[in-house]
XYZ file of C-alpha atoms in Angstrom:
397
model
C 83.032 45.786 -6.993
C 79.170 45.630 -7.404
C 77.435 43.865 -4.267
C 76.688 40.105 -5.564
C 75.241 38.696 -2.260
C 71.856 38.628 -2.318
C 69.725 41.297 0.048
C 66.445 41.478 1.934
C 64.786 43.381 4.081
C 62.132 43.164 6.672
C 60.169 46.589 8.266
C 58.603 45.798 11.417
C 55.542 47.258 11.416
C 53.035 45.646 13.615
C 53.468 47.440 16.923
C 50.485 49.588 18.511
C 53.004 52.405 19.667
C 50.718 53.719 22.592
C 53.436 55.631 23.787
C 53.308 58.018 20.916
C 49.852 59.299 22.469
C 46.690 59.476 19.971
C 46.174 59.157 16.263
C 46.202 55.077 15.605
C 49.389 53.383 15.097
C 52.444 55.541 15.218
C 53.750 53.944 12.178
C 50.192 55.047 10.213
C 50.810 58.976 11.402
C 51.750 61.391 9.054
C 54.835 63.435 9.645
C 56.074 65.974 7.143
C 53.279 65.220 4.670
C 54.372 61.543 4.358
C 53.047 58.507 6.785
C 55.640 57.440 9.178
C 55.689 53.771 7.620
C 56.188 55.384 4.196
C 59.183 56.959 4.933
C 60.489 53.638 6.922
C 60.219 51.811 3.981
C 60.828 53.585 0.387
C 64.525 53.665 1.266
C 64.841 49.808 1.223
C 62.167 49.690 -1.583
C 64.527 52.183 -3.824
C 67.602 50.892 -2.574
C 69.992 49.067 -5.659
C 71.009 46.679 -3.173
C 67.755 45.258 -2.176
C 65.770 43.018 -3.866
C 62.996 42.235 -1.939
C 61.338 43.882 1.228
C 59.491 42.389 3.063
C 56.495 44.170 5.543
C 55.374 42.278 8.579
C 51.551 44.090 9.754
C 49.201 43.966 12.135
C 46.136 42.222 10.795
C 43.969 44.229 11.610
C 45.681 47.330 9.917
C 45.399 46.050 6.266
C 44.005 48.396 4.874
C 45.554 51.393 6.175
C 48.469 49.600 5.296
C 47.393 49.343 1.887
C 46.798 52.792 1.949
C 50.042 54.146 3.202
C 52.636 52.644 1.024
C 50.786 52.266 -2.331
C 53.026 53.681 -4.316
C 56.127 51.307 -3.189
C 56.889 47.915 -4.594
C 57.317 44.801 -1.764
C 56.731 41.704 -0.989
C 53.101 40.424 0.379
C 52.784 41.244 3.732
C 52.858 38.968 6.597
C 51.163 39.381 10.034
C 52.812 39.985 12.646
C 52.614 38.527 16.437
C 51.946 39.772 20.053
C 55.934 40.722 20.418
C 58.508 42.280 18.148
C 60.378 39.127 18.374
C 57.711 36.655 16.823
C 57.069 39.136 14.245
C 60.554 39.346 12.711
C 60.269 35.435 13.091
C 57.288 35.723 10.949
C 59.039 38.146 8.201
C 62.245 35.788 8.406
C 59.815 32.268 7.630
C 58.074 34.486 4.772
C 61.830 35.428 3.284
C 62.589 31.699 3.473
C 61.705 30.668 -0.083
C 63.574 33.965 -1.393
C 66.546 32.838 -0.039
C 68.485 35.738 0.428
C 72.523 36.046 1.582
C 71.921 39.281 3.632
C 68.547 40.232 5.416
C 67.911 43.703 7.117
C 65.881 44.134 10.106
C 64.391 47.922 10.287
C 61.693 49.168 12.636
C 59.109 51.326 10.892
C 58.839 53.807 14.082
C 62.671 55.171 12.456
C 60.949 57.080 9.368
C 64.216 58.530 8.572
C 66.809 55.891 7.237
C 68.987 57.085 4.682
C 70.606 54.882 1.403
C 74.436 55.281 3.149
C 73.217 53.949 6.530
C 71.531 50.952 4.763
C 74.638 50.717 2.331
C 77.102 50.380 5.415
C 74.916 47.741 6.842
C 74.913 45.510 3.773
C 78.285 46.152 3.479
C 79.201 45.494 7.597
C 76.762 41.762 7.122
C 78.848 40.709 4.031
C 82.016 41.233 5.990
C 81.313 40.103 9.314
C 78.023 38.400 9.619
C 75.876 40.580 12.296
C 76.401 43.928 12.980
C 74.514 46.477 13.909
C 74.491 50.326 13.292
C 75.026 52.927 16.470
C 75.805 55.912 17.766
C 78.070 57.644 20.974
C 76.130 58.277 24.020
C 76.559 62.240 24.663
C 75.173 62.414 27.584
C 76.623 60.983 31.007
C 74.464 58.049 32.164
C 73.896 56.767 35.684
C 72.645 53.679 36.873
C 69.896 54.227 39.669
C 67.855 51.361 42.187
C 64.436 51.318 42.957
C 64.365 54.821 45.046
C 66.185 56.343 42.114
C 69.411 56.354 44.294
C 72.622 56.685 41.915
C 74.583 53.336 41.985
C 77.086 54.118 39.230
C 78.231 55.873 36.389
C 79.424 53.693 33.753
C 82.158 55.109 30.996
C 80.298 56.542 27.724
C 83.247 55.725 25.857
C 81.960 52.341 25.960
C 78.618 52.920 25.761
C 76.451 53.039 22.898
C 72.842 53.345 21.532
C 71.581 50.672 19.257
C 69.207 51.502 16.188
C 68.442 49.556 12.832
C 68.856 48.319 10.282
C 70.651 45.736 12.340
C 71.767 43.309 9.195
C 72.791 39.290 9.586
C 73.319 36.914 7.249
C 69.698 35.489 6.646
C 71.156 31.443 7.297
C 72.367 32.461 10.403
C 69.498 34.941 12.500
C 66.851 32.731 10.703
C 68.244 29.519 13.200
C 68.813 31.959 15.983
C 65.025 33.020 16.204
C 64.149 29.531 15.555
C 65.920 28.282 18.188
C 64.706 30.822 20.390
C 61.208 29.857 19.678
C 62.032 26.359 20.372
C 63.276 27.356 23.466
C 60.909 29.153 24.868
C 62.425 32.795 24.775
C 60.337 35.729 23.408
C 62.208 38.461 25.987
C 64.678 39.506 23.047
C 64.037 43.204 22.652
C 66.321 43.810 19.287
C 67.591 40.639 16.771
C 71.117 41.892 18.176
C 69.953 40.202 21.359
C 69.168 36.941 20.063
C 72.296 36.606 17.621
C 74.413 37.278 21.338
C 72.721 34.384 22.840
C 72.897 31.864 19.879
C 76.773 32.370 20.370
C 77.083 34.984 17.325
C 79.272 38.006 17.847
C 77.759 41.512 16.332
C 79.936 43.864 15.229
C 78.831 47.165 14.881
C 79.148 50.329 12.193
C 78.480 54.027 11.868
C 74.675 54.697 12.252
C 73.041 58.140 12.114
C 71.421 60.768 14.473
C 68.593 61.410 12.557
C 67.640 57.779 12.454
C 65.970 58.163 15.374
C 62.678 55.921 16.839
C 59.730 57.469 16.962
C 58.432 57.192 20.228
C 56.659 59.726 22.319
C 54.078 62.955 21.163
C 57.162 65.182 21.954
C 59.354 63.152 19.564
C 56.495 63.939 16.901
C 56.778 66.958 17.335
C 60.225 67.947 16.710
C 60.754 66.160 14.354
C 57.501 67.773 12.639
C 59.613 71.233 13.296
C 62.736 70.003 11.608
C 60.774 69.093 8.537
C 59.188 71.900 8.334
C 62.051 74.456 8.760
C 64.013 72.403 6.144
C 60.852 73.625 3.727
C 61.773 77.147 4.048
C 60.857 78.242 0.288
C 57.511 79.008 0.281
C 55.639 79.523 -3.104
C 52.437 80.374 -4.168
C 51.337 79.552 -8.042
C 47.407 80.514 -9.841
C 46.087 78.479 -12.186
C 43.545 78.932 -14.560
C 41.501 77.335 -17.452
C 37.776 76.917 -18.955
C 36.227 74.726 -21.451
C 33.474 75.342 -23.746
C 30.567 73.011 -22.942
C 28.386 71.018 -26.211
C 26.465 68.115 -25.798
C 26.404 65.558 -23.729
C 25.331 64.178 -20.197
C 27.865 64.544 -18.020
C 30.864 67.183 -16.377
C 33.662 65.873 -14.796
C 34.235 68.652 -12.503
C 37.180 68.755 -9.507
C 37.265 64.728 -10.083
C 33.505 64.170 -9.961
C 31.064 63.008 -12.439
C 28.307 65.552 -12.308
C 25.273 64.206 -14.363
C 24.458 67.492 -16.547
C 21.940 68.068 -19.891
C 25.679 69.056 -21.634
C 29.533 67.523 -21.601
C 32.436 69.504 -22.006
C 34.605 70.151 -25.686
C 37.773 69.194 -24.523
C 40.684 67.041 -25.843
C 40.976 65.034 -22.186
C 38.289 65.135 -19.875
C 38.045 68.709 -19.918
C 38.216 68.668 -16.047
C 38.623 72.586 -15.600
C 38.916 72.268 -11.903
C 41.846 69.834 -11.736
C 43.370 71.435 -14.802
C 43.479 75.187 -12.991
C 44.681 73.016 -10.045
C 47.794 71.406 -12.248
C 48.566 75.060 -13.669
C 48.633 76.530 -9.767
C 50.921 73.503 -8.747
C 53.355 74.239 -11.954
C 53.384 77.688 -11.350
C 54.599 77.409 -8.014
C 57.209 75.224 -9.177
C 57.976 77.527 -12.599
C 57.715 74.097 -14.873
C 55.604 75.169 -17.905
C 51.962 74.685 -17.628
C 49.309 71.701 -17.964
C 50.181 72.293 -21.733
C 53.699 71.757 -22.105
C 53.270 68.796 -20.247
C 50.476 67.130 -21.603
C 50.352 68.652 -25.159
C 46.578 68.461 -26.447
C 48.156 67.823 -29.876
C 49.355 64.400 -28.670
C 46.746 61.712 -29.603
C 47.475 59.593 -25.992
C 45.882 62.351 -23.808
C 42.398 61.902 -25.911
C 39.839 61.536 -23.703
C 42.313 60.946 -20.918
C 41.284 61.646 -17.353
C 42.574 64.431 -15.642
C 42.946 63.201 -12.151
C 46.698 61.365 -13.539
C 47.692 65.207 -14.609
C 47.029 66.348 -10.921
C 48.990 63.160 -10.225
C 52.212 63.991 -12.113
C 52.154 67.649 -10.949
C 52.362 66.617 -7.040
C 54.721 63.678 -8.261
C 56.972 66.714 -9.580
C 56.632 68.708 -5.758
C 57.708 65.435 -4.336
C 60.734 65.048 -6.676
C 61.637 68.508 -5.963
C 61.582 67.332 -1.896
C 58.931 69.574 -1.835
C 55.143 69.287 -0.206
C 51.833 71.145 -0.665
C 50.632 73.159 1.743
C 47.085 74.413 0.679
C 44.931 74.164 -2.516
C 41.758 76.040 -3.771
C 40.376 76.215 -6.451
C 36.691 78.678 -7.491
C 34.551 77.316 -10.087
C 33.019 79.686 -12.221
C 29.664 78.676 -13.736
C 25.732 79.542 -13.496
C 25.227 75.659 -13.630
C 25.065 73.378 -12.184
C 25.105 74.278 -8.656
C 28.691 73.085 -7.012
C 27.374 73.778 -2.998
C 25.918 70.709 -3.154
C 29.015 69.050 -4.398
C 31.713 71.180 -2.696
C 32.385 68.245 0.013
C 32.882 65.497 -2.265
C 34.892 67.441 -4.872
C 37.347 68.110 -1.558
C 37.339 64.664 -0.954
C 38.319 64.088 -4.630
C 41.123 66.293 -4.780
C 42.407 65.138 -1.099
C 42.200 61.588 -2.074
C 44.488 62.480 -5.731
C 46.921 64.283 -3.830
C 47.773 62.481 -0.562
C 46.472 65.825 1.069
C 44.050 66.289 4.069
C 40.999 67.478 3.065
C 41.726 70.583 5.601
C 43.941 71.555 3.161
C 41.418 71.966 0.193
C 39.004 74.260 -0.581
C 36.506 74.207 -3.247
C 34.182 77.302 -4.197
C 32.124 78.834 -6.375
C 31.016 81.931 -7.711
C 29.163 83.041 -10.758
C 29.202 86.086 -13.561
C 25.734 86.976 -12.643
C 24.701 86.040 -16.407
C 27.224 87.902 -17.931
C 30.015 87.066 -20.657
C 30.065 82.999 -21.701
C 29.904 81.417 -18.229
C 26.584 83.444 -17.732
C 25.447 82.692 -20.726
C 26.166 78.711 -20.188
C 28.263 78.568 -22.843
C 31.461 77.193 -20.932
C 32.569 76.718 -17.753
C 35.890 78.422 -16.101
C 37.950 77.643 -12.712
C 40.726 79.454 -11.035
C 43.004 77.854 -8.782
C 45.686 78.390 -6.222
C 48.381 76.408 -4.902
C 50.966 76.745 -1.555
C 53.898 74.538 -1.823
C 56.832 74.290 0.067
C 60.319 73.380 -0.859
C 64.101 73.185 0.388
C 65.423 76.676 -0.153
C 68.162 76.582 -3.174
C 70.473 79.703 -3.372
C 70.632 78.809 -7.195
C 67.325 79.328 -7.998
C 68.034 75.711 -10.365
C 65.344 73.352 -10.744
């Protein structure tokens, strides 16, 4: 039977994660293409199950927050406090008005929740109030003193290591932190913690290896590795188109407006740069070309700006699980000059596509005078695109 209880869920994200070395915030690093705090949340924010999530920040990381999760759909965020503890208390008091049966509790720092491990914690709340999800301890632990002297060796069986989402019914870990406040006690390292001393018991259910916490440069780094090894089909695709230019008093060229004595004859924007750009990104993927998906005999592309074709192309690597690796493009014109502008079209094209701007290039060449670029009759760009995507034996899209 469909899940009628009503679920939320709140993503921790105002820690300063020093331990995780340089860079800013842990949660605001990029890993596998994607910010940390991106992959944290879109699982809850895509989830069937979820209706609301709800971010708790630092203040002073608005707008990078902003930045990071744009594309996702949440509630407004909340600040957070000086300790993990009073900022879940702060996500909890914004949920209030929602409501909800169920509420989640997920740390940002573990980018790599999957839909089944927040489907078993939904379904472990609704059944038995607080539970958490965890995994076997492989390795034998010992307890040591001050001198690092063994003292004892506890039995694995019964050990385990906590992670998140831990999930609660909202009622219930709302008057536990509240209490806690009340009573002075902001020690509580996980909400598991606090439910055990309001008197609740926490069950637990399966939780995942992968979802690990993000902690330390080394942990970056591996799990940079994995990502990247999972991306083992690499493809390259060229790209090219030109536009004939008539009157006017502007270019848009790579995403820029370029004020020019003439304006391109084209059905969008006529942004050749971006458009070669599209082609390269479709060719890698072998998905048609900038035509076939944004015919020019379709009235609603009139005039339409090219930078939401670049868009859609990298929307389709992303779909694909894919990322992009590298993109150039070489405009090919005797005017006007593009040195000047090479920097800012980069930025451009790195701001469309979520890349670094390390991973564009922009140059430019021309036909010393000859054919219809050298005669300034129109203006042409090739492009090139690296992507990367999981390797399919059948070749299927």
């Amino acid at each position: 039977m469909p899940n009628q209880k009503r679920t939320a869920a709140i993503i921790v994200a105002a820690g300063r994660g020093l331990r995780a070395g340089t860079g800013g915030p842990k949660q605001y690093r990029s890993i596998g293409g994607k910010t940390v705090l991106s992959r944290a949340m879109e699982p809850f924010c895509t989830h069937p199950d979820v209706f609301a999530v709800q971010p708790v920040r630092n203040p002073d990381d608005a707008d990078i927050f902003d930045q990071a999760v744009c594309h996702l759909k949440y509630q407004t965020p909340v600040n957070g406090g000086a300790t993990r503890q009073a900022s879940v208390r702060a996500g909890l008091e914004a949920l209030a008005s929602e409501a909800p049966d169920i509420v989640l509790i997920h740390d940002a720092a573990r980018a790599f929740v999957t839909d089944k491990v927040i489907s078993r914690a939904i379904d472990a709340a609704l059944i038995t109030g607080a539970a958490i999800p965890v995994v076997p301890v492989t390795d034998t632990i010992k307890v040591v003193d001050a001198t690092g002297a063994i003292q004892a060796t506890p039995d694995r069986a019964n050990l385990r290591i906590a992670q998140t989402p831990q999930a609660f019914r909202f009622d219930t870990i709302l008057e536990a932190h509240r209490r806690a406040a009340r009573e002075g006690r902001d020690d509580f390292t996980d909400d598991a913690a606090i439910a055990e001393w309001a008197g609740l018991t926490v069950a637990t259910f399966e939780g995942d290896a992968a979802n690990m916490k993000l902690t330390t440069p080394e942990d970056f780094a591996r799990e940079e590795a994995r990502l990247g090894a999972m991306l083992g089909d690499i493809r390259t695709g060229t790209g090219y188109d030109v536009h004939a230019l008539t009157d006017g008093d502007h270019l848009m060229l790579c995403g820029v407006r370029v004020p020019f004595n003439r304006g391109f004859l084209a059905h969008s924007d006529g942004d050749v740069g971006l458009h070669a750009i599209v082609d390269a990104i479709l060719g890698a993927l072998a998905d048609g070309d900038i035509g076939s998906h944004f015919p020019p005999s379709d009235p609603k592309w009139k005039g339409a700006a090219s930078d939401q074709f670049l868009k859609h192309a990298v929307g389709l690597v992303h779909q694909r699980g894919g990322r992009i690796a590298h993109l150039e493009v070489t405009m090919i014109c005797e005017a006007p000059k593009i040195g000047p502008l090479r920097d800012a079209m980069r930025a451009k094209i790195a701001e469309i596509t979520g890349l670094p701007q390390s991973r564009v290039a922009v140059k430019a060449t021309t036909s010393e005078r000859l054919g219809f670029t050298g005669r300034q009759e129109g203006i042409a760009a090739t492009a090139a695109a690296t992507i990367r995507l999981p390797w399919d034996e059948s070749g299927s899209n």
